């Protein structure tokens, strides 16, 4: 079992510290766990959006976060626990690539998830900002979101693209079908050489399904995009959440292996 997407209390909207998550991972027999808390957001965004301080850890927390994970990695190695990877989930905000690379190059990350949580500064996954959906044509919103995910992948900053159809979180889904959108995104991610995750957090949200939806996962498989599995745990008991459903979806899409990353190099494991 692998879980490549796990948060901690440092981001301001999750519960529990690194050892709490690793203890639960060990309890359920997890083999590989990547801690991937939210990378500090760029100062330019924090200056204009008062809610953004609650979306990610503060910049002065990053060094301590890394130390916590490295300590937990050594402790788990000593007592036969899971393999612990040093990861991070970084927002892709167009124009802020230098902020991300400046922070990434300071630490020996194993894996970097790239996620789009914002469009023009609107955190479309924040329940407190849901009223803004009314301002969009949903098809145009999806086009815009997928274009930004493709742009993020092409930046070369990331190993895995996070929750690749997060835009469906609250159930705003275009009625005209998404086959073309899915094919285009899968082609772009294949070309960029990134992996995707099957993220089980969607099961716990109003959309009530995995990210990505099965037809998008099939498009990724057809395009040759490697896949991993992540719970996006924001509390320790969510580690490994929905694991069997993720495996089932991967198999149904055609996958017979998944991946994780060590020092940012892809490792393949059989499903
Ligand atoms: Zn989060
Ligand atoms: Fe995310
Ligand atoms: Fe996350
Ligand atoms: Zn996430």
PDB file of C-alpha atoms and ligand atoms in Angstrom:
ATOM      1  CA  UNK A   1       0.000   0.000   0.000  1.00  0.00           C
ATOM      2  CA  UNK A   2       1.167   3.506  -0.799  1.00  0.00           C
ATOM      3  CA  UNK A   3      -0.184   6.901   0.181  1.00  0.00           C
ATOM      4  CA  UNK A   4       1.525   9.777  -1.571  1.00  0.00           C
ATOM      5  CA  UNK A   5      -0.616  12.666  -0.292  1.00  0.00           C
ATOM      6  CA  UNK A   6      -0.762  13.440   3.440  1.00  0.00           C
ATOM      7  CA  UNK A   7      -1.050  16.777   5.293  1.00  0.00           C
ATOM      8  CA  UNK A   8      -0.275  17.914   8.869  1.00  0.00           C
ATOM      9  CA  UNK A   9      -1.556  20.557  11.287  1.00  0.00           C
ATOM     10  CA  UNK A  10       1.115  22.965  10.042  1.00  0.00           C
ATOM     11  CA  UNK A  11      -1.027  24.003   7.063  1.00  0.00           C
ATOM     12  CA  UNK A  12      -3.634  25.449   9.420  1.00  0.00           C
ATOM     13  CA  UNK A  13      -6.616  23.357   8.287  1.00  0.00           C
ATOM     14  CA  UNK A  14      -5.524  19.786   9.157  1.00  0.00           C
ATOM     15  CA  UNK A  15      -5.130  17.879  12.424  1.00  0.00           C
ATOM     16  CA  UNK A  16      -2.207  15.947  13.867  1.00  0.00           C
ATOM     17  CA  UNK A  17       1.568  15.970  13.580  1.00  0.00           C
ATOM     18  CA  UNK A  18       3.822  13.855  11.378  1.00  0.00           C
ATOM     19  CA  UNK A  19       4.285  11.020  13.959  1.00  0.00           C
ATOM     20  CA  UNK A  20       0.480  10.723  14.355  1.00  0.00           C
ATOM     21  CA  UNK A  21       0.107  10.123  10.613  1.00  0.00           C
ATOM     22  CA  UNK A  22       3.000   7.674  10.440  1.00  0.00           C
ATOM     23  CA  UNK A  23       1.663   5.730  13.421  1.00  0.00           C
ATOM     24  CA  UNK A  24      -1.685   5.283  11.668  1.00  0.00           C
ATOM     25  CA  UNK A  25       0.015   4.381   8.405  1.00  0.00           C
ATOM     26  CA  UNK A  26       2.007   1.717  10.225  1.00  0.00           C
ATOM     27  CA  UNK A  27      -1.125   0.416  11.974  1.00  0.00           C
ATOM     28  CA  UNK A  28      -2.924  -0.238   8.666  1.00  0.00           C
ATOM     29  CA  UNK A  29       0.146  -1.806   7.031  1.00  0.00           C
ATOM     30  CA  UNK A  30       1.109   1.014   4.687  1.00  0.00           C
ATOM     31  CA  UNK A  31       4.403   0.367   2.867  1.00  0.00           C
ATOM     32  CA  UNK A  32       5.188   3.864   1.579  1.00  0.00           C
ATOM     33  CA  UNK A  33       3.885   7.211   2.866  1.00  0.00           C
ATOM     34  CA  UNK A  34       4.801  10.623   1.512  1.00  0.00           C
ATOM     35  CA  UNK A  35       4.150  13.566   3.801  1.00  0.00           C
ATOM     36  CA  UNK A  36       2.989  16.329   1.444  1.00  0.00           C
ATOM     37  CA  UNK A  37       1.836  19.326   3.416  1.00  0.00           C
ATOM     38  CA  UNK A  38       1.020  22.597   1.640  1.00  0.00           C
ATOM     39  CA  UNK A  39       4.090  24.592   0.513  1.00  0.00           C
ATOM     40  CA  UNK A  40       4.049  28.215   1.782  1.00  0.00           C
ATOM     41  CA  UNK A  41       2.140  30.486  -0.593  1.00  0.00           C
ATOM     42  CA  UNK A  42       3.774  33.470  -2.310  1.00  0.00           C
ATOM     43  CA  UNK A  43       3.831  36.728  -0.294  1.00  0.00           C
ATOM     44  CA  UNK A  44       2.042  38.540  -3.138  1.00  0.00           C
ATOM     45  CA  UNK A  45      -1.019  36.322  -2.651  1.00  0.00           C
ATOM     46  CA  UNK A  46      -0.941  36.479   1.165  1.00  0.00           C
ATOM     47  CA  UNK A  47      -0.885  40.277   0.909  1.00  0.00           C
ATOM     48  CA  UNK A  48      -4.173  40.477  -1.015  1.00  0.00           C
ATOM     49  CA  UNK A  49      -6.123  37.449   0.263  1.00  0.00           C
ATOM     50  CA  UNK A  50      -6.718  37.326   4.025  1.00  0.00           C
ATOM     51  CA  UNK A  51      -8.068  33.749   3.837  1.00  0.00           C
ATOM     52  CA  UNK A  52      -4.903  32.449   2.137  1.00  0.00           C
ATOM     53  CA  UNK A  53      -2.996  32.241   5.450  1.00  0.00           C
ATOM     54  CA  UNK A  54      -5.221  29.258   6.278  1.00  0.00           C
ATOM     55  CA  UNK A  55      -4.471  27.427   3.018  1.00  0.00           C
ATOM     56  CA  UNK A  56      -0.808  26.528   3.598  1.00  0.00           C
ATOM     57  CA  UNK A  57       1.967  26.571   6.182  1.00  0.00           C
ATOM     58  CA  UNK A  58       3.752  29.863   6.831  1.00  0.00           C
ATOM     59  CA  UNK A  59       7.204  30.217   5.293  1.00  0.00           C
ATOM     60  CA  UNK A  60       8.910  30.146   8.702  1.00  0.00           C
ATOM     61  CA  UNK A  61       7.361  26.683   9.320  1.00  0.00           C
ATOM     62  CA  UNK A  62       8.926  24.986   6.314  1.00  0.00           C
ATOM     63  CA  UNK A  63      12.317  24.140   7.857  1.00  0.00           C
ATOM     64  CA  UNK A  64      10.654  22.605  10.935  1.00  0.00           C
ATOM     65  CA  UNK A  65       8.261  20.634   8.736  1.00  0.00           C
ATOM     66  CA  UNK A  66      11.191  19.145   6.827  1.00  0.00           C
ATOM     67  CA  UNK A  67      12.956  18.263  10.083  1.00  0.00           C
ATOM     68  CA  UNK A  68       9.782  16.580  11.425  1.00  0.00           C
ATOM     69  CA  UNK A  69       9.484  14.415   8.318  1.00  0.00           C
ATOM     70  CA  UNK A  70      13.170  13.460   8.220  1.00  0.00           C
ATOM     71  CA  UNK A  71      13.038  12.551  11.917  1.00  0.00           C
ATOM     72  CA  UNK A  72       9.929  10.411  11.373  1.00  0.00           C
ATOM     73  CA  UNK A  73      11.587   8.767   8.381  1.00  0.00           C
ATOM     74  CA  UNK A  74      14.594   7.720  10.487  1.00  0.00           C
ATOM     75  CA  UNK A  75      12.389   6.542  13.379  1.00  0.00           C
ATOM     76  CA  UNK A  76      10.184   4.461  11.066  1.00  0.00           C
ATOM     77  CA  UNK A  77      13.236   2.924   9.405  1.00  0.00           C
ATOM     78  CA  UNK A  78      14.558   1.893  12.830  1.00  0.00           C
ATOM     79  CA  UNK A  79      11.407   0.150  13.990  1.00  0.00           C
ATOM     80  CA  UNK A  80      10.281  -1.445  10.769  1.00  0.00           C
ATOM     81  CA  UNK A  81       7.590   1.116   9.980  1.00  0.00           C
ATOM     82  CA  UNK A  82       6.627   2.380   6.545  1.00  0.00           C
ATOM     83  CA  UNK A  83       9.046   4.033   4.152  1.00  0.00           C
ATOM     84  CA  UNK A  84       8.511   7.749   4.795  1.00  0.00           C
ATOM     85  CA  UNK A  85       9.103  10.173   1.931  1.00  0.00           C
ATOM     86  CA  UNK A  86       9.736  13.908   2.168  1.00  0.00           C
ATOM     87  CA  UNK A  87       7.108  15.478  -0.029  1.00  0.00           C
ATOM     88  CA  UNK A  88       5.229  18.723  -0.453  1.00  0.00           C
ATOM     89  CA  UNK A  89       2.069  19.876  -2.232  1.00  0.00           C
ATOM     90  CA  UNK A  90       2.756  23.101  -4.095  1.00  0.00           C
ATOM     91  CA  UNK A  91       0.119  25.406  -5.535  1.00  0.00           C
ATOM     92  CA  UNK A  92       0.608  26.328  -9.150  1.00  0.00           C
ATOM     93  CA  UNK A  93      -0.059  30.037  -9.489  1.00  0.00           C
ATOM     94  CA  UNK A  94       0.880  31.389 -12.923  1.00  0.00           C
ATOM     95  CA  UNK A  95       3.731  33.883 -12.555  1.00  0.00           C
ATOM     96  CA  UNK A  96       4.836  32.514  -9.158  1.00  0.00           C
ATOM     97  CA  UNK A  97       7.024  29.679 -10.471  1.00  0.00           C
ATOM     98  CA  UNK A  98      10.177  31.330  -9.088  1.00  0.00           C
ATOM     99  CA  UNK A  99       8.704  31.383  -5.574  1.00  0.00           C
ATOM    100  CA  UNK A 100       8.050  27.627  -5.801  1.00  0.00           C
ATOM    101  CA  UNK A 101      11.451  26.723  -7.204  1.00  0.00           C
ATOM    102  CA  UNK A 102      13.236  28.912  -4.629  1.00  0.00           C
ATOM    103  CA  UNK A 103      11.573  26.975  -1.782  1.00  0.00           C
ATOM    104  CA  UNK A 104      11.926  23.558  -3.428  1.00  0.00           C
ATOM    105  CA  UNK A 105      15.642  23.841  -4.014  1.00  0.00           C
ATOM    106  CA  UNK A 106      16.352  24.369  -0.298  1.00  0.00           C
ATOM    107  CA  UNK A 107      15.379  20.825   0.768  1.00  0.00           C
ATOM    108  CA  UNK A 108      15.934  17.239  -0.450  1.00  0.00           C
ATOM    109  CA  UNK A 109      12.352  16.486  -1.470  1.00  0.00           C
ATOM    110  CA  UNK A 110      11.448  13.011  -2.691  1.00  0.00           C
ATOM    111  CA  UNK A 111       8.228  14.078  -4.358  1.00  0.00           C
ATOM    112  CA  UNK A 112       6.472  17.314  -5.268  1.00  0.00           C
ATOM    113  CA  UNK A 113       2.745  17.374  -5.964  1.00  0.00           C
ATOM    114  CA  UNK A 114       1.567  20.225  -8.166  1.00  0.00           C
ATOM    115  CA  UNK A 115      -1.980  21.371  -7.525  1.00  0.00           C
ATOM    116  CA  UNK A 116      -4.308  23.997  -8.900  1.00  0.00           C
ATOM    117  CA  UNK A 117      -6.566  25.299  -6.104  1.00  0.00           C
ATOM    118  CA  UNK A 118      -6.999  28.837  -7.441  1.00  0.00           C
ATOM    119  CA  UNK A 119      -8.103  30.559 -10.620  1.00  0.00           C
ATOM    120  CA  UNK A 120      -7.221  34.259 -10.778  1.00  0.00           C
ATOM    121  CA  UNK A 121      -6.854  34.272  -6.997  1.00  0.00           C
ATOM    122  CA  UNK A 122     -10.248  32.574  -6.438  1.00  0.00           C
ATOM    123  CA  UNK A 123      -9.834  29.467  -4.250  1.00  0.00           C
ATOM    124  CA  UNK A 124     -12.585  27.529  -5.992  1.00  0.00           C
ATOM    125  CA  UNK A 125     -12.223  24.595  -3.548  1.00  0.00           C
ATOM    126  CA  UNK A 126     -12.889  26.758  -0.467  1.00  0.00           C
ATOM    127  CA  UNK A 127     -16.469  26.149   0.790  1.00  0.00           C
ATOM    128  CA  UNK A 128     -16.539  29.781   1.941  1.00  0.00           C
ATOM    129  CA  UNK A 129     -15.976  30.980  -1.642  1.00  0.00           C
ATOM    130  CA  UNK A 130     -18.593  28.813  -3.349  1.00  0.00           C
ATOM    131  CA  UNK A 131     -20.831  31.720  -4.314  1.00  0.00           C
ATOM    132  CA  UNK A 132     -18.366  32.605  -7.093  1.00  0.00           C
ATOM    133  CA  UNK A 133     -19.420  29.545  -9.140  1.00  0.00           C
ATOM    134  CA  UNK A 134     -22.559  31.515 -10.086  1.00  0.00           C
ATOM    135  CA  UNK A 135     -20.358  33.962 -12.026  1.00  0.00           C
ATOM    136  CA  UNK A 136     -19.054  31.270 -14.393  1.00  0.00           C
ATOM    137  CA  UNK A 137     -20.265  29.274 -17.329  1.00  0.00           C
ATOM    138  CA  UNK A 138     -19.265  25.855 -15.959  1.00  0.00           C
ATOM    139  CA  UNK A 139     -17.872  24.585 -19.270  1.00  0.00           C
ATOM    140  CA  UNK A 140     -15.646  27.675 -19.520  1.00  0.00           C
ATOM    141  CA  UNK A 141     -14.573  27.236 -15.901  1.00  0.00           C
ATOM    142  CA  UNK A 142     -13.536  23.638 -16.611  1.00  0.00           C
ATOM    143  CA  UNK A 143     -11.631  24.674 -19.748  1.00  0.00           C
ATOM    144  CA  UNK A 144      -9.844  27.312 -17.745  1.00  0.00           C
ATOM    145  CA  UNK A 145      -9.045  24.912 -14.882  1.00  0.00           C
ATOM    146  CA  UNK A 146      -7.708  22.153 -17.155  1.00  0.00           C
ATOM    147  CA  UNK A 147      -5.613  24.675 -19.083  1.00  0.00           C
ATOM    148  CA  UNK A 148      -4.017  25.732 -15.808  1.00  0.00           C
ATOM    149  CA  UNK A 149      -3.353  22.116 -14.788  1.00  0.00           C
ATOM    150  CA  UNK A 150      -1.669  21.548 -18.168  1.00  0.00           C
ATOM    151  CA  UNK A 151       0.354  24.735 -17.722  1.00  0.00           C
ATOM    152  CA  UNK A 152       1.408  23.602 -14.243  1.00  0.00           C
ATOM    153  CA  UNK A 153       2.545  20.238 -15.603  1.00  0.00           C
ATOM    154  CA  UNK A 154       4.539  21.942 -18.346  1.00  0.00           C
ATOM    155  CA  UNK A 155       6.360  24.111 -15.769  1.00  0.00           C
ATOM    156  CA  UNK A 156       8.612  21.156 -14.943  1.00  0.00           C
ATOM    157  CA  UNK A 157       8.313  21.927 -11.217  1.00  0.00           C
ATOM    158  CA  UNK A 158       6.210  18.914 -10.289  1.00  0.00           C
ATOM    159  CA  UNK A 159       6.378  15.109 -10.258  1.00  0.00           C
ATOM    160  CA  UNK A 160       2.671  14.395  -9.741  1.00  0.00           C
ATOM    161  CA  UNK A 161      -0.356  16.518 -10.589  1.00  0.00           C
ATOM    162  CA  UNK A 162      -2.758  16.586  -7.622  1.00  0.00           C
ATOM    163  CA  UNK A 163      -6.500  15.865  -7.814  1.00  0.00           C
ATOM    164  CA  UNK A 164      -6.674  16.582 -11.550  1.00  0.00           C
ATOM    165  CA  UNK A 165     -10.420  17.315 -11.644  1.00  0.00           C
ATOM    166  CA  UNK A 166     -10.734  19.189  -8.337  1.00  0.00           C
ATOM    167  CA  UNK A 167     -12.983  21.690 -10.146  1.00  0.00           C
ATOM    168  CA  UNK A 168     -15.849  19.170  -9.758  1.00  0.00           C
ATOM    169  CA  UNK A 169     -15.567  19.252  -5.918  1.00  0.00           C
ATOM    170  CA  UNK A 170     -18.940  20.911  -5.253  1.00  0.00           C
ATOM    171  CA  UNK A 171     -20.726  19.119  -8.087  1.00  0.00           C
ATOM    172  CA  UNK A 172     -20.607  21.866 -10.741  1.00  0.00           C
ATOM    173  CA  UNK A 173     -20.111  19.627 -13.777  1.00  0.00           C
ATOM    174  CA  UNK A 174     -20.624  20.661 -17.448  1.00  0.00           C
ATOM    175  CA  UNK A 175     -23.617  19.088 -19.128  1.00  0.00           C
ATOM    176  CA  UNK A 176     -22.037  18.927 -22.582  1.00  0.00           C
ATOM    177  CA  UNK A 177     -19.693  16.043 -21.747  1.00  0.00           C
ATOM    178  CA  UNK A 178     -15.982  16.079 -21.057  1.00  0.00           C
ATOM    179  CA  UNK A 179     -14.409  13.534 -23.432  1.00  0.00           C
ATOM    180  CA  UNK A 180     -12.557  16.164 -25.424  1.00  0.00           C
ATOM    181  CA  UNK A 181     -11.393  18.009 -22.297  1.00  0.00           C
ATOM    182  CA  UNK A 182     -10.132  14.751 -20.784  1.00  0.00           C
ATOM    183  CA  UNK A 183      -8.240  13.719 -23.941  1.00  0.00           C
ATOM    184  CA  UNK A 184      -6.602  17.128 -24.220  1.00  0.00           C
ATOM    185  CA  UNK A 185      -5.499  17.169 -20.570  1.00  0.00           C
ATOM    186  CA  UNK A 186      -4.181  13.592 -20.703  1.00  0.00           C
ATOM    187  CA  UNK A 187      -2.150  14.384 -23.828  1.00  0.00           C
ATOM    188  CA  UNK A 188      -0.675  17.496 -22.206  1.00  0.00           C
ATOM    189  CA  UNK A 189       0.318  15.639 -19.032  1.00  0.00           C
ATOM    190  CA  UNK A 190       1.856  12.777 -21.012  1.00  0.00           C
ATOM    191  CA  UNK A 191       3.905  15.272 -22.977  1.00  0.00           C
ATOM    192  CA  UNK A 192       5.016  17.030 -19.777  1.00  0.00           C
ATOM    193  CA  UNK A 193       6.211  13.712 -18.331  1.00  0.00           C
ATOM    194  CA  UNK A 194       4.344  14.013 -15.032  1.00  0.00           C
ATOM    195  CA  UNK A 195       2.347  11.404 -13.118  1.00  0.00           C
ATOM    196  CA  UNK A 196      -1.170  11.771 -11.718  1.00  0.00           C
ATOM    197  CA  UNK A 197      -2.694  10.592  -8.461  1.00  0.00           C
ATOM    198  CA  UNK A 198      -5.916   8.792  -7.726  1.00  0.00           C
ATOM    199  CA  UNK A 199      -6.957  11.002  -4.823  1.00  0.00           C
ATOM    200  CA  UNK A 200      -9.620   9.564  -2.533  1.00  0.00           C
ATOM    201  CA  UNK A 201     -10.555  12.877  -0.872  1.00  0.00           C
ATOM    202  CA  UNK A 202     -13.249  13.400  -3.497  1.00  0.00           C
ATOM    203  CA  UNK A 203     -15.168  10.532  -1.905  1.00  0.00           C
ATOM    204  CA  UNK A 204     -15.495  12.680   1.233  1.00  0.00           C
ATOM    205  CA  UNK A 205     -16.666  15.782  -0.661  1.00  0.00           C
ATOM    206  CA  UNK A 206     -20.008  16.806  -2.273  1.00  0.00           C
ATOM    207  CA  UNK A 207     -18.930  15.346  -5.655  1.00  0.00           C
ATOM    208  CA  UNK A 208     -18.683  11.957  -3.833  1.00  0.00           C
ATOM    209  CA  UNK A 209     -16.262  10.326  -6.259  1.00  0.00           C
ATOM    210  CA  UNK A 210     -12.551   9.835  -6.740  1.00  0.00           C
ATOM    211  CA  UNK A 211     -10.358  12.495  -8.342  1.00  0.00           C
ATOM    212  CA  UNK A 212     -10.062  11.889 -11.255  1.00  0.00           C
ATOM    213  CA  UNK A 213     -13.384  10.527 -12.518  1.00  0.00           C
ATOM    214  CA  UNK A 214     -13.011   7.111 -14.159  1.00  0.00           C
ATOM    215  CA  UNK A 215     -13.255   8.413 -17.769  1.00  0.00           C
ATOM    216  CA  UNK A 216     -10.420  10.875 -17.065  1.00  0.00           C
ATOM    217  CA  UNK A 217      -8.364   8.133 -15.407  1.00  0.00           C
ATOM    218  CA  UNK A 218      -8.904   6.012 -18.527  1.00  0.00           C
ATOM    219  CA  UNK A 219      -7.719   8.911 -20.690  1.00  0.00           C
ATOM    220  CA  UNK A 220      -4.563   9.162 -18.557  1.00  0.00           C
ATOM    221  CA  UNK A 221      -3.927   5.439 -18.932  1.00  0.00           C
ATOM    222  CA  UNK A 222      -4.474   5.589 -22.703  1.00  0.00           C
ATOM    223  CA  UNK A 223      -2.016   8.496 -22.937  1.00  0.00           C
ATOM    224  CA  UNK A 224       0.619   6.597 -20.912  1.00  0.00           C
ATOM    225  CA  UNK A 225       0.555   8.812 -17.805  1.00  0.00           C
ATOM    226  CA  UNK A 226       1.844   6.972 -14.675  1.00  0.00           C
ATOM    227  CA  UNK A 227      -0.420   6.956 -11.620  1.00  0.00           C
ATOM    228  CA  UNK A 228      -0.038   6.960  -7.866  1.00  0.00           C
ATOM    229  CA  UNK A 229      -2.508   6.851  -4.943  1.00  0.00           C
ATOM    230  CA  UNK A 230      -3.130   9.538  -2.325  1.00  0.00           C
ATOM    231  CA  UNK A 231      -5.649   9.956   0.491  1.00  0.00           C
ATOM    232  CA  UNK A 232      -5.109  13.718   0.856  1.00  0.00           C
ATOM    233  CA  UNK A 233      -5.461  12.980   4.582  1.00  0.00           C
ATOM    234  CA  UNK A 234      -6.080  16.074   6.709  1.00  0.00           C
ATOM    235  CA  UNK A 235      -6.417  13.986   9.886  1.00  0.00           C
ATOM    236  CA  UNK A 236      -4.392  10.913  10.895  1.00  0.00           C
ATOM    237  CA  UNK A 237      -7.270   8.420  10.563  1.00  0.00           C
ATOM    238  CA  UNK A 238      -7.710   9.416   6.901  1.00  0.00           C
ATOM    239  CA  UNK A 239      -4.385   7.845   5.851  1.00  0.00           C
ATOM    240  CA  UNK A 240      -5.152   5.110   3.321  1.00  0.00           C
ATOM    241  CA  UNK A 241      -8.784   6.279   3.071  1.00  0.00           C
ATOM    242  CA  UNK A 242     -10.685   4.556   0.242  1.00  0.00           C
ATOM    243  CA  UNK A 243      -7.600   2.611  -0.802  1.00  0.00           C
ATOM    244  CA  UNK A 244      -9.504  -0.367  -2.217  1.00  0.00           C
ATOM    245  CA  UNK A 245     -11.713   1.904  -4.325  1.00  0.00           C
ATOM    246  CA  UNK A 246      -8.629   3.616  -5.729  1.00  0.00           C
ATOM    247  CA  UNK A 247      -7.064   0.280  -6.675  1.00  0.00           C
ATOM    248  CA  UNK A 248     -10.324  -0.885  -8.233  1.00  0.00           C
ATOM    249  CA  UNK A 249     -10.571   2.279 -10.362  1.00  0.00           C
ATOM    250  CA  UNK A 250      -6.934   1.988 -11.453  1.00  0.00           C
ATOM    251  CA  UNK A 251      -7.454  -1.622 -12.549  1.00  0.00           C
ATOM    252  CA  UNK A 252     -10.646  -0.728 -14.363  1.00  0.00           C
ATOM    253  CA  UNK A 253      -8.814   2.051 -16.208  1.00  0.00           C
ATOM    254  CA  UNK A 254      -6.156  -0.452 -17.317  1.00  0.00           C
ATOM    255  CA  UNK A 255      -3.316   0.163 -14.857  1.00  0.00           C
ATOM    256  CA  UNK A 256      -1.324  -2.808 -13.552  1.00  0.00           C
ATOM    257  CA  UNK A 257       1.246  -0.740 -11.667  1.00  0.00           C
ATOM    258  CA  UNK A 258       1.494   2.466  -9.662  1.00  0.00           C
ATOM    259  CA  UNK A 259       4.429   4.683  -8.793  1.00  0.00           C
ATOM    260  CA  UNK A 260       6.059   6.650  -6.019  1.00  0.00           C
ATOM    261  CA  UNK A 261       9.137   8.874  -6.054  1.00  0.00           C
ATOM    262  CA  UNK A 262      12.486   8.778  -4.277  1.00  0.00           C
ATOM    263  CA  UNK A 263      14.699  11.850  -4.647  1.00  0.00           C
ATOM    264  CA  UNK A 264      12.250  12.836  -7.404  1.00  0.00           C
ATOM    265  CA  UNK A 265      12.924   9.690  -9.421  1.00  0.00           C
ATOM    266  CA  UNK A 266       9.940   7.525 -10.351  1.00  0.00           C
ATOM    267  CA  UNK A 267       9.752   4.041  -8.789  1.00  0.00           C
ATOM    268  CA  UNK A 268       7.251   1.589 -10.209  1.00  0.00           C
ATOM    269  CA  UNK A 269       5.416  -1.017  -8.111  1.00  0.00           C
ATOM    270  CA  UNK A 270       2.895  -3.648  -9.153  1.00  0.00           C
ATOM    271  CA  UNK A 271      -0.725  -3.104  -8.197  1.00  0.00           C
TER     272      UNK A 271
HETATM  273 ZN1  LIG B   1      -5.244  21.001   2.517  1.00  0.00          ZN
HETATM  274 FE1  LIG B   2      -4.804  20.048  -2.873  1.00  0.00          FE
HETATM  275 FE1  LIG B   3      -3.626  17.963  -0.300  1.00  0.00          FE
HETATM  276 ZN1  LIG B   4      -4.797  18.274  -1.866  1.00  0.00          ZN
END
